[in-house]
Tab-separated table of C-alpha atoms and ligand atoms in Angstrom:
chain	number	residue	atom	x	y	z
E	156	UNK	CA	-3.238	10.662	-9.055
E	157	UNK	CA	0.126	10.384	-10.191
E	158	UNK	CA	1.151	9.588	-13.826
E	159	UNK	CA	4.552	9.436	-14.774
E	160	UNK	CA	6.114	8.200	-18.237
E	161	UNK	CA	9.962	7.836	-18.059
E	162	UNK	CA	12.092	9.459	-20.818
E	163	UNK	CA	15.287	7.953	-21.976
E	164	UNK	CA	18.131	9.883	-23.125
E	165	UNK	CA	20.667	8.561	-25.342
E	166	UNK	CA	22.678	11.602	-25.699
E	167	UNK	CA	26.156	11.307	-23.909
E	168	UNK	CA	27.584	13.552	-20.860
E	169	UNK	CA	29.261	16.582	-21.502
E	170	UNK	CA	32.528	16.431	-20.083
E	171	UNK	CA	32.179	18.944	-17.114
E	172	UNK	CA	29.268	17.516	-15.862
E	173	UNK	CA	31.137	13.807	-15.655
E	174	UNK	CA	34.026	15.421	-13.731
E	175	UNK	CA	31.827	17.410	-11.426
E	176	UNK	CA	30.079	14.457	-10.635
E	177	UNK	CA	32.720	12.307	-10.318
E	178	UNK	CA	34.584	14.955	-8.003
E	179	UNK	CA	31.268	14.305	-5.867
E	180	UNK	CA	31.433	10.778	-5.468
E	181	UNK	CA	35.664	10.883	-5.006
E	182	UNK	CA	34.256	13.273	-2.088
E	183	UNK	CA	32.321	10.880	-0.900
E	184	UNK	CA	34.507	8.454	-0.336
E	185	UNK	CA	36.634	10.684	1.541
E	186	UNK	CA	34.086	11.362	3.888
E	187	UNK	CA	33.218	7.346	4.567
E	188	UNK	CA	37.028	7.026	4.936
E	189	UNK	CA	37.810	9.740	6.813
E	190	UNK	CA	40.741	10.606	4.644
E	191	UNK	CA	41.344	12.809	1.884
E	192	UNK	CA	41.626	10.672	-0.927
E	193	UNK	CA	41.798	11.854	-4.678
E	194	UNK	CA	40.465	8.541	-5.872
E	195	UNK	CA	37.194	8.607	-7.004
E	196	UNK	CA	34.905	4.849	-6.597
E	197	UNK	CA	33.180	5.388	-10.068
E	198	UNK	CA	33.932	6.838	-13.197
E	199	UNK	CA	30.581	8.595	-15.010
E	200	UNK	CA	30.698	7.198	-18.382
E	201	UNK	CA	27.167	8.035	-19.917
E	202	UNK	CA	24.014	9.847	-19.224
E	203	UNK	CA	21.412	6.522	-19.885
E	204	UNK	CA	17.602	7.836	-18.666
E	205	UNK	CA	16.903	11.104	-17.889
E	206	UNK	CA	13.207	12.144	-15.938
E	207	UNK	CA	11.332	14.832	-13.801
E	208	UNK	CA	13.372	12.921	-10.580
E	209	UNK	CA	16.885	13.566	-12.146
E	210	UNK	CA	19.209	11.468	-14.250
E	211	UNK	CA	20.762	7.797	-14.536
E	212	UNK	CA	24.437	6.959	-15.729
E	213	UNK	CA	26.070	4.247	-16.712
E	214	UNK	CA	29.240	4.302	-14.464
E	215	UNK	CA	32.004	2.251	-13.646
E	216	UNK	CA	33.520	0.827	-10.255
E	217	UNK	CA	37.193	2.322	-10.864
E	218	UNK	CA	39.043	-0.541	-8.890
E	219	UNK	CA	37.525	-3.055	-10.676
E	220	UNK	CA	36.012	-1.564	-13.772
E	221	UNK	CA	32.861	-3.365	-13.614
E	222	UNK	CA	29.459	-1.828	-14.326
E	223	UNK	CA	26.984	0.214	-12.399
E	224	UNK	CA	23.995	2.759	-12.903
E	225	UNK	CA	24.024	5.049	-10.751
E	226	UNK	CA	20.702	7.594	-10.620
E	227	UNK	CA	21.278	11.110	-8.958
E	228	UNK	CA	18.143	12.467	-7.102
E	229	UNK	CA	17.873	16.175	-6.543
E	230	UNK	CA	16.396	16.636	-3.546
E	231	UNK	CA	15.144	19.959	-3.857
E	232	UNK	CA	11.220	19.230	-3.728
E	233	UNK	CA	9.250	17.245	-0.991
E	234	UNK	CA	7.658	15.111	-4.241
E	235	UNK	CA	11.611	13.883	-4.703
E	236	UNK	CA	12.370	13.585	-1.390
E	237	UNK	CA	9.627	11.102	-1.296
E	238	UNK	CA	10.228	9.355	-4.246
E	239	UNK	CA	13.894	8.864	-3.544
E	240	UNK	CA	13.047	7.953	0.265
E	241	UNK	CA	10.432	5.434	-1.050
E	242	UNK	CA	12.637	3.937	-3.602
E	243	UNK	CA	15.360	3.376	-0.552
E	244	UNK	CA	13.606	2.393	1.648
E	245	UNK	CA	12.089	-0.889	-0.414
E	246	UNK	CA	15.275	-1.461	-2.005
E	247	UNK	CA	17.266	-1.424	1.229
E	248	UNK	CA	14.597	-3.137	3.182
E	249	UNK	CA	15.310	-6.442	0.749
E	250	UNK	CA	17.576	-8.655	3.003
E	251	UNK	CA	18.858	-10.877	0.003
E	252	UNK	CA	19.097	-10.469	-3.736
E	253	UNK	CA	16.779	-11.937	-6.410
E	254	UNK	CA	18.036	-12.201	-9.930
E	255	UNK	CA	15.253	-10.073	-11.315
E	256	UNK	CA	14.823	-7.757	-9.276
E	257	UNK	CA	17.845	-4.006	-9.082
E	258	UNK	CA	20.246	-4.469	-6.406
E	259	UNK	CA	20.760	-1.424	-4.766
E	260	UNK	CA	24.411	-1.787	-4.011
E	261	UNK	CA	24.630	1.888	-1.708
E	262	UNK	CA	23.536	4.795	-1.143
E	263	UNK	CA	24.673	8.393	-1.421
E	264	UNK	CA	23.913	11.644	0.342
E	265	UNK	CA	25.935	14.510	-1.134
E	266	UNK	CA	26.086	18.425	-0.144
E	267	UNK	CA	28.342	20.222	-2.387
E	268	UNK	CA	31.940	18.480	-1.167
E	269	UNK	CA	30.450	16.387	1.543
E	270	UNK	CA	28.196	12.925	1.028
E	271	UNK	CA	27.658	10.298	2.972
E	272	UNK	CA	26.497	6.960	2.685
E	273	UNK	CA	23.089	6.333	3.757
E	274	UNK	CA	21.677	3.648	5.902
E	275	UNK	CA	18.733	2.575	7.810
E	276	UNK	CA	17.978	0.894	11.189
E	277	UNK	CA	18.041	2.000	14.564
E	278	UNK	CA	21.970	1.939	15.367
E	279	UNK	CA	22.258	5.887	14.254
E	280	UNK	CA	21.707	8.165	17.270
E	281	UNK	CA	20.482	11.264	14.601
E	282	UNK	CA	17.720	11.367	12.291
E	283	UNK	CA	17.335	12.527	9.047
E	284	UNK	CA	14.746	15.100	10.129
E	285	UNK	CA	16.585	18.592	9.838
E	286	UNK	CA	16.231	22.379	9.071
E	287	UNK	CA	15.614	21.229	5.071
E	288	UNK	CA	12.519	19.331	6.187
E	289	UNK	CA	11.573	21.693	8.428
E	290	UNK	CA	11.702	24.599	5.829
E	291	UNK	CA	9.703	22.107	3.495
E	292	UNK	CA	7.154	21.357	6.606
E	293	UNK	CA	6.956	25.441	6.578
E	294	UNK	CA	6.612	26.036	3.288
E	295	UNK	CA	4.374	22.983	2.872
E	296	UNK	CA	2.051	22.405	5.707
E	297	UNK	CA	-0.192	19.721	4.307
E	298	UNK	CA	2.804	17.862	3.498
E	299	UNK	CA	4.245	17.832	7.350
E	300	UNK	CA	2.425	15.427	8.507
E	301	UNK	CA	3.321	12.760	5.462
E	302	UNK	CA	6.936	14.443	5.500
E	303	UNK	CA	7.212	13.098	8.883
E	304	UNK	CA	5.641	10.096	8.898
E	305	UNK	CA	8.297	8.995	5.899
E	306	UNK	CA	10.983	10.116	7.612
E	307	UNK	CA	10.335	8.241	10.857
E	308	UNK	CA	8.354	4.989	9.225
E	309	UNK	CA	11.992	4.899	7.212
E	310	UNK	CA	13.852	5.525	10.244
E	311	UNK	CA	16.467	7.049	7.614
E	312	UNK	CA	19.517	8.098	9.717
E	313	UNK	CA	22.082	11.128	8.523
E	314	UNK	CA	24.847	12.763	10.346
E	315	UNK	CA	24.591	15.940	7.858
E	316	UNK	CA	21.769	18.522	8.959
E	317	UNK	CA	20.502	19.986	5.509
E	318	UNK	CA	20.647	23.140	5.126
E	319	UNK	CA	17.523	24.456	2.798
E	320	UNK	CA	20.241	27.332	0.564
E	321	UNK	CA	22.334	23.975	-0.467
E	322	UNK	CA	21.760	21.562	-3.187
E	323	UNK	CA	21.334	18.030	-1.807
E	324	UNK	CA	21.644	14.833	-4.404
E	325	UNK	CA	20.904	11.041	-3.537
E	326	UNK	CA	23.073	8.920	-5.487
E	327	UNK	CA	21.883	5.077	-6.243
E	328	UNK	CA	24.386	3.092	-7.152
E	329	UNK	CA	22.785	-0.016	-8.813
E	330	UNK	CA	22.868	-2.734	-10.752
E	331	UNK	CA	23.851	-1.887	-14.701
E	332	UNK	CA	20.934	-2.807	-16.835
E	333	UNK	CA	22.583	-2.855	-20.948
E	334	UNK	CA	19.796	-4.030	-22.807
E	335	UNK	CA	17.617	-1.065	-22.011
E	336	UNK	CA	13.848	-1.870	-20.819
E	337	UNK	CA	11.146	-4.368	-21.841
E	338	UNK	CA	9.414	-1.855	-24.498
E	339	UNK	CA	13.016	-1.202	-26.875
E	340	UNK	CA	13.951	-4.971	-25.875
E	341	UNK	CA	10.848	-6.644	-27.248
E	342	UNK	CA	9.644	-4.160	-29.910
E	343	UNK	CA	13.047	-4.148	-31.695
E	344	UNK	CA	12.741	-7.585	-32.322
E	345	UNK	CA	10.871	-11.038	-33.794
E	346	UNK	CA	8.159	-12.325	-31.166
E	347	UNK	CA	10.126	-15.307	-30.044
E	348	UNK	CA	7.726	-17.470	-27.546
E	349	UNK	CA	10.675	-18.755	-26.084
E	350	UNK	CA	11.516	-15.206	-24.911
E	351	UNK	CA	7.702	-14.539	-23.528
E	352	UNK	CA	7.820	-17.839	-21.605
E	353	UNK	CA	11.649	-16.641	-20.012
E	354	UNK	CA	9.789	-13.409	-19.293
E	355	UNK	CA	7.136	-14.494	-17.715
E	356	UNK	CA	8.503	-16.958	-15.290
E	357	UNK	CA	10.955	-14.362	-14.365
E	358	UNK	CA	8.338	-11.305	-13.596
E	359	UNK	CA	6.289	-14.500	-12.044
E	360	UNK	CA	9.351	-15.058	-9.682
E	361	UNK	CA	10.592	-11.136	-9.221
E	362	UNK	CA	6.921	-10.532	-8.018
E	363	UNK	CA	7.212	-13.478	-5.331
E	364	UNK	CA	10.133	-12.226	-4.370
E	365	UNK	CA	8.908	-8.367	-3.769
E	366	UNK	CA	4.986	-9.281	-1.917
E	367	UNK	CA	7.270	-12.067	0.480
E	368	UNK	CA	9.192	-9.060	1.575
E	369	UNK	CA	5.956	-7.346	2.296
E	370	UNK	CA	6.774	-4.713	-1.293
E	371	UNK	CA	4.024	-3.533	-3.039
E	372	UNK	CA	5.458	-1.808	-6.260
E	373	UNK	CA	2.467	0.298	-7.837
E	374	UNK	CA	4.453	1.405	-11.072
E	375	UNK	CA	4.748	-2.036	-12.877
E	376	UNK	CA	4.808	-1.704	-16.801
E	377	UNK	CA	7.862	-2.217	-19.095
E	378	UNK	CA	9.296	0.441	-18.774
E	379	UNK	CA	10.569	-0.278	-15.527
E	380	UNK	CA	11.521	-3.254	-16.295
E	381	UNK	CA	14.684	-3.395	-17.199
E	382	UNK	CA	16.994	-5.574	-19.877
E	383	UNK	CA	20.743	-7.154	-18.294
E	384	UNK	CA	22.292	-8.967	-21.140
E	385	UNK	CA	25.159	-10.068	-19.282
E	386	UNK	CA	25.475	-14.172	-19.316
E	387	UNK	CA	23.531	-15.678	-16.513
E	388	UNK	CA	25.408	-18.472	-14.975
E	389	UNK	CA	23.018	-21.140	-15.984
E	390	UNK	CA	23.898	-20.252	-19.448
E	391	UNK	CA	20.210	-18.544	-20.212
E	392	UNK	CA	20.656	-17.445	-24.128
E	393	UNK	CA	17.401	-15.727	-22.784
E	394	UNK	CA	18.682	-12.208	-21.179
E	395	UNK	CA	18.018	-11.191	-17.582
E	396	UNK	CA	14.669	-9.127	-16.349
E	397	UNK	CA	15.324	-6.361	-13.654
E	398	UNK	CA	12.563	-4.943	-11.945
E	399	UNK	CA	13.057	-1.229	-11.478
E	400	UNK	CA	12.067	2.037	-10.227
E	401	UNK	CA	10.562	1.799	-6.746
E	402	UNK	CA	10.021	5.503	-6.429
E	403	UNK	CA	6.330	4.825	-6.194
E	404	UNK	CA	6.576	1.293	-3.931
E	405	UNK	CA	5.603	0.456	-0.745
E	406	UNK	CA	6.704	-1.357	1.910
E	407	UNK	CA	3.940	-2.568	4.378
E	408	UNK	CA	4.912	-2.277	7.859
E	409	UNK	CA	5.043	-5.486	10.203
E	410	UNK	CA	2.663	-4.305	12.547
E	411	UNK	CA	-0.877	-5.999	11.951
E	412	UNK	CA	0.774	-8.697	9.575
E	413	UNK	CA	2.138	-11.964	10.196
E	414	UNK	CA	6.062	-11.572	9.090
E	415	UNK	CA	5.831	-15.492	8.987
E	416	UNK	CA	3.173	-15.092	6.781
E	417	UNK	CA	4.071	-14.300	3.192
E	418	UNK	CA	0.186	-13.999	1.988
E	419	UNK	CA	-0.520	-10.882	4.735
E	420	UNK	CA	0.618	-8.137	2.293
E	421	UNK	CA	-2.332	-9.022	0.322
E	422	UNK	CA	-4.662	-7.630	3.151
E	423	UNK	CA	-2.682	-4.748	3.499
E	424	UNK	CA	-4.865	-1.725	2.135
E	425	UNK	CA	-3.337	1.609	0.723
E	426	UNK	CA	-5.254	4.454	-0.051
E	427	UNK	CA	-2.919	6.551	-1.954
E	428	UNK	CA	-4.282	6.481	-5.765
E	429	UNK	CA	-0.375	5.871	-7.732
E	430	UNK	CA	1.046	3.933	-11.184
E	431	UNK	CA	0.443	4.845	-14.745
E	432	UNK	CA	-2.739	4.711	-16.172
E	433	UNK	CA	-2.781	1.916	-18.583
E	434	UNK	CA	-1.880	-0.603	-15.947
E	435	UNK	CA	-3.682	0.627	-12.892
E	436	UNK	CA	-6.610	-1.926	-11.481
E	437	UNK	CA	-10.289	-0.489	-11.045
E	438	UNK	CA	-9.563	-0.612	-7.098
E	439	UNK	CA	-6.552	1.452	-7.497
E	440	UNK	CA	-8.217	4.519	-9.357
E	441	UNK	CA	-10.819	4.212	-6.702
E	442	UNK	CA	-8.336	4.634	-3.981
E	443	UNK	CA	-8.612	1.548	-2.084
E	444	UNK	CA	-6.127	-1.687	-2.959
E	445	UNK	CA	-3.532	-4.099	-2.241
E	446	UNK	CA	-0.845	-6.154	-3.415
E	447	UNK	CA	-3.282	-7.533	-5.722
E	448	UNK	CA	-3.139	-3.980	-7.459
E	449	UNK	CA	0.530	-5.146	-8.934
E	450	UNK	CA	-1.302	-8.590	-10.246
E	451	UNK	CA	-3.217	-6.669	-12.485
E	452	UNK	CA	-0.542	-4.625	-14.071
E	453	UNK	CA	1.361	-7.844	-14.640
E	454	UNK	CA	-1.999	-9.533	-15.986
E	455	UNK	CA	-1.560	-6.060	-18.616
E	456	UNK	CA	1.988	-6.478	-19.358
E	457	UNK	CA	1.868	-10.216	-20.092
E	458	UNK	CA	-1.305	-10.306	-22.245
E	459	UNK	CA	0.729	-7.140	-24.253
E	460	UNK	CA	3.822	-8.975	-24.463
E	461	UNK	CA	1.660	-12.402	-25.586
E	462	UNK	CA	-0.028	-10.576	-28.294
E	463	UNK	CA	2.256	-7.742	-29.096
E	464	UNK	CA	-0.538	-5.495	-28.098
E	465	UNK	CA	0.848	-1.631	-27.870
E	466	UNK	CA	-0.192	1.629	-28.153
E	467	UNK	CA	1.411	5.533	-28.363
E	468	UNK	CA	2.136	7.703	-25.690
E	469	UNK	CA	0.363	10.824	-26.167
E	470	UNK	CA	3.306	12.699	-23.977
E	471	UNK	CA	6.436	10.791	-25.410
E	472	UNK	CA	5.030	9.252	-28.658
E	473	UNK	CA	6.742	6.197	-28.053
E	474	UNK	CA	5.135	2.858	-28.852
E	475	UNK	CA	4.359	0.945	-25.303
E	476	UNK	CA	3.529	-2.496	-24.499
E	477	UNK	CA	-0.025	-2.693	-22.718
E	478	UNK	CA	-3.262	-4.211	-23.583
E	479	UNK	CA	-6.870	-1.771	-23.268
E	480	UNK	CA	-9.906	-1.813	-24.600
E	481	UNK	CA	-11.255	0.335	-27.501
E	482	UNK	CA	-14.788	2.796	-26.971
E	483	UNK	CA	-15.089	3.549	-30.706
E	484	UNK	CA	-12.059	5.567	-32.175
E	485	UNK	CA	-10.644	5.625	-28.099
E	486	UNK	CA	-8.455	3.144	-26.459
E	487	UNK	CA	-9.064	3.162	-22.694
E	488	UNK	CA	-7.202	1.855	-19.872
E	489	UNK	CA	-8.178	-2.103	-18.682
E	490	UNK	CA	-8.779	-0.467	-15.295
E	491	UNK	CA	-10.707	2.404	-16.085
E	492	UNK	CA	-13.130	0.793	-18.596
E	493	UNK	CA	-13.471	-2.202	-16.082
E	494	UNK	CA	-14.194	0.223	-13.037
E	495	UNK	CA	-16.806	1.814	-15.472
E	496	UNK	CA	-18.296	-1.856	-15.853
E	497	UNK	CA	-16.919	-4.965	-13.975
E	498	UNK	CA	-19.268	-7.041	-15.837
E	499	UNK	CA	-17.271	-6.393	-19.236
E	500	UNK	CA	-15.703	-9.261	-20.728
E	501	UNK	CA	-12.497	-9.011	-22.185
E	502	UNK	CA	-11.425	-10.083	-25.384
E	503	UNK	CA	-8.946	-13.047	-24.480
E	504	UNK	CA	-6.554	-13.654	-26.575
E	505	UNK	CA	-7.415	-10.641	-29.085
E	506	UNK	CA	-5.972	-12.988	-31.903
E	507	UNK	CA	-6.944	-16.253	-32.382
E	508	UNK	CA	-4.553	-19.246	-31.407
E	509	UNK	CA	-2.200	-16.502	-30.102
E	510	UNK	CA	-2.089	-18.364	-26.575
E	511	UNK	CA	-3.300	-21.732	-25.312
E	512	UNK	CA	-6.131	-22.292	-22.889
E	513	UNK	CA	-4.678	-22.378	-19.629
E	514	UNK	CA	-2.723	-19.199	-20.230
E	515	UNK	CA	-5.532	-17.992	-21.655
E	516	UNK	CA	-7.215	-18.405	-17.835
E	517	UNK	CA	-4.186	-17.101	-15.899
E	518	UNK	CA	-4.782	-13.776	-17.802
E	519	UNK	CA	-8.036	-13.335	-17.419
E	520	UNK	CA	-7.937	-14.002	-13.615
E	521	UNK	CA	-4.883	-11.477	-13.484
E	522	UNK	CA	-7.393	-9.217	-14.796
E	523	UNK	CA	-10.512	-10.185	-13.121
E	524	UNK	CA	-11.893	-6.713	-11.986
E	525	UNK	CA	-12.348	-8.234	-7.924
E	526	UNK	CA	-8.889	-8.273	-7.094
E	527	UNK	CA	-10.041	-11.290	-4.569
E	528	UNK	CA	-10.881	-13.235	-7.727
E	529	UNK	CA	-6.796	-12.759	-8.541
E	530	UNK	CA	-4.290	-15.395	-8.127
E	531	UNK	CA	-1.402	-13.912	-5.336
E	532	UNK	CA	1.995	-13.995	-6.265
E	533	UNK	CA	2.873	-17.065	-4.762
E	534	UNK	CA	0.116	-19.077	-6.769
E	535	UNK	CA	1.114	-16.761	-10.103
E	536	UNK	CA	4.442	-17.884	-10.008
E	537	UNK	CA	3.382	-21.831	-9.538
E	538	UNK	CA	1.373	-21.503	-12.235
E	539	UNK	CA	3.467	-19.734	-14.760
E	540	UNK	CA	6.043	-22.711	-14.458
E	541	UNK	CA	3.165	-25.249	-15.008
E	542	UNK	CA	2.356	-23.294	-18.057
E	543	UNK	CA	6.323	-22.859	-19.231
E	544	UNK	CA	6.844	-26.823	-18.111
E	545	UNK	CA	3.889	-27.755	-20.541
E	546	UNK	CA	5.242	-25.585	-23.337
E	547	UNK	CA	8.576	-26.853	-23.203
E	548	UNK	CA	7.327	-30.615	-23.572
E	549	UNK	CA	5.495	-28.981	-26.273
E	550	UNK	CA	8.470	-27.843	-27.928
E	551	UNK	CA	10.424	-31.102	-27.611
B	237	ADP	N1	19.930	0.202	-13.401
B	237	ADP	C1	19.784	0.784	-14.590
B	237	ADP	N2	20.519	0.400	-15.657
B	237	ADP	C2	20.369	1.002	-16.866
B	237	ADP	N3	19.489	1.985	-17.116
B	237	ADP	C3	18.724	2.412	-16.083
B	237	ADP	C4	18.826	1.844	-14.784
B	237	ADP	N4	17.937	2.452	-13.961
B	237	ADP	C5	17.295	3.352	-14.733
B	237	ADP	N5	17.758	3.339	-16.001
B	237	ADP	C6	17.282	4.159	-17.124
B	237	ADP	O1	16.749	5.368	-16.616
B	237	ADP	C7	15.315	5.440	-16.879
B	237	ADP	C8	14.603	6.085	-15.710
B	237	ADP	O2	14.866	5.361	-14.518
B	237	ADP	P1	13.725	5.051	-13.465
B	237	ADP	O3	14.369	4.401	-12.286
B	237	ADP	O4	12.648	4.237	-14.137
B	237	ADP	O5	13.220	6.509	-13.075
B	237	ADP	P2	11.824	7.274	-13.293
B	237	ADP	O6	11.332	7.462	-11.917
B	237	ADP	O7	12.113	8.562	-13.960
B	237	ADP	O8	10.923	6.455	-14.174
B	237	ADP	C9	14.901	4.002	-17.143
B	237	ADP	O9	13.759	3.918	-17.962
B	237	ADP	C10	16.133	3.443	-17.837
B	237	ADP	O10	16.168	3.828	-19.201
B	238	MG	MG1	10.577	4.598	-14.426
């Protein structure tokens, strides 16, 4: 199982570090040009999230000075290969953009003074299988098999060979998220239910979005979701939701479902048990799930966010948003105690008068431990604007 807990870093750059980088990405746009040009694209201004996969910057688009993130990938381990490959593949799989959901605006493959920008699709005559996955596939021979099958179900294409004595980075350039994620957004201030409801028809919507392009995300809690407080153009005072992180996401191949079909990816079964503990459903510890998996962990984060309902990370000691249930002086996962006993009722809302009724019923079918017994995303997000409608007549 894999368990991962991001860790933010609010330190700032050193100075040779920016410049190194930046050299990398001016060399990278020498190589997509063809030209030698001493122009870098973007200018490294701050390190911004820092994790076992690498590091995120804020950076800036030099022409035009606007913002970006960009996240370097070191791809010196078959578990970051795949994580980078997985997060590419969904992001650059999206045909159109969603408001809350990270647009990936490129991609970057850098050796030392050479990078490229990556794509996928079938126009490329050379693949990215080379001497680096080979030496991995060597090293590694239980991971060959999956090694290959990512690199030819993401039909990633390269024109560099890697070469296993040289370090190889993937840059994502991305959206700039300035309001940092759901956890520092929320807990530093007042619960405002005018904020929940703008939250929740947002993840209702981002969700949609990712199961009608056949994206199963497997790592949803609020820590990847992430906080754009740049004005909307509807005028929002509410600030913008990204979803984030797709290092652990999957994208369910065509073959078997109905492309015309948006509902299909919620008979597509995985097998590989991923996410972080507190929002994982039973049926995802137990190794066998679908989309409805990323139901439940929404079902979590909105009942947390509802009732302010957190706990501490025993690795980070940082107060999270995320409901569970409490065995004596313990606090165990929703998941895990409901795998334990699907019969258990949950305590719905844990404070009184903290939600109304129908709300009250959304969550606890979110959380119902038969993920059949779930709503799908396209009735969740129906429903959470019924709910937001009603409160807002409520309100006037
Ligand atoms: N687009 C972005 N804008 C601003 N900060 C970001 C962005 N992407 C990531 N970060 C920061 O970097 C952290 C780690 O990024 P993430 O993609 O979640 O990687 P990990 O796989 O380590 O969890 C995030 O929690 C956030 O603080
Ligand atoms: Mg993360």
């Amino acid at each position: 199982m894999t368990t991962r807990s991001a860790t933010t870093a609010a330190a700032s750059t050193s100075g040779p570090l920016v410049s190194c980088a930046v050299g990398y990405l001016s060399a990278w746009l020498a190589a997509r040009t063809r030209m030698v040009s001493s122009q870098p694209k973007y200018e490294l201004i701050q390190e911004v999230g820092r994790g076992s996969y690498g590091v995120v910057y804020e950076a800036a688009v030099k022409c035009t000075g606007a913002r970006v993130a960009v996240k370097k990938i070191r791809c010196h381990s078959p578990e970051n290969v795949e994580l980078a490959l997985r997060e590419f593949w969904a992001l650059s799989s999206i045909q159109s953009q969603h408001p809350n959901v990270i647009h990936l605006e490129e991609c970057i493959l850098q050796r030392d003074q050479l990078a490229q920008r990556m794509s996928h699709g079938s126009s490329s005559p050379l693949y990215l299988e080379s001497r680096f996955t080979l030496s991995i596939m060597a090293a590694r021979p239980e991971l060959s098999h999956f090694i290959r099958l990512v690199l030819v179900e993401t039909s990633l294409k390269g024109e560099i060979t890697f070469d296993p004595c040289c370090a190889y980075h993937l840059w994502f350039v991305m959206d700039f998220c300035d309001g940092g994620d759901m956890n520092a957004y929320l807990l530093s201030r007042k619960p405002s239910r005018k904020t929940n409801t703008s939250f929740m028809l947002q993840l209702g919507s981002a969700l949609a979005f990712l199961h009608r392009n056949r994206i199963i995300h497997r790592d949803l809690k609020p820590d990847n979701i992430l906080i754009s407080q740049a004005r909307t153009p509807a005028g929002s005072s509410e600030p913008t939701l990204k979803v984030a992180d797709f290092g652990l996401s999957k994208v369910c191949s065509a073959s078997g479902l109905n492309p015309e079909e948006p509902a299909s990816v919620n008979r597509c079964f995985l097998s590989t048990a991923c996410g972080t503990d507190f929002y994982m459903a039973p049926e995802v510890w137990e190794g066998h799930y679908t989309a409805k998996a990323d139901i439940f962990a929404l079902g979590v984060i909105i009942w947390a966010m509802v009732e302010r309902i957190t706990f501490v990370d025993a690795e980070t000691q940082k107060e999270l948003l995320g409901s569970y249930v409490r065995q004596g002086e313990d606090i165990v996962p929703l998941g895990e105690a409901l795998l334990e006993n699907p019969k258990m009722e949950l305590l719905i809302p844990a404070r009184k008068k903290s939600m109304n009724g129908r709300m009250k019923q959304l969550i606890r079918e979110m959380l119902a431990a038969n993920p059949q017994e779930r709503p799908d995303a396209f009735e969740l997000e129906l429903r959470l604007v019924r709910i937001a409608c009603r409160e807002l007549d409520w309100d006037t």
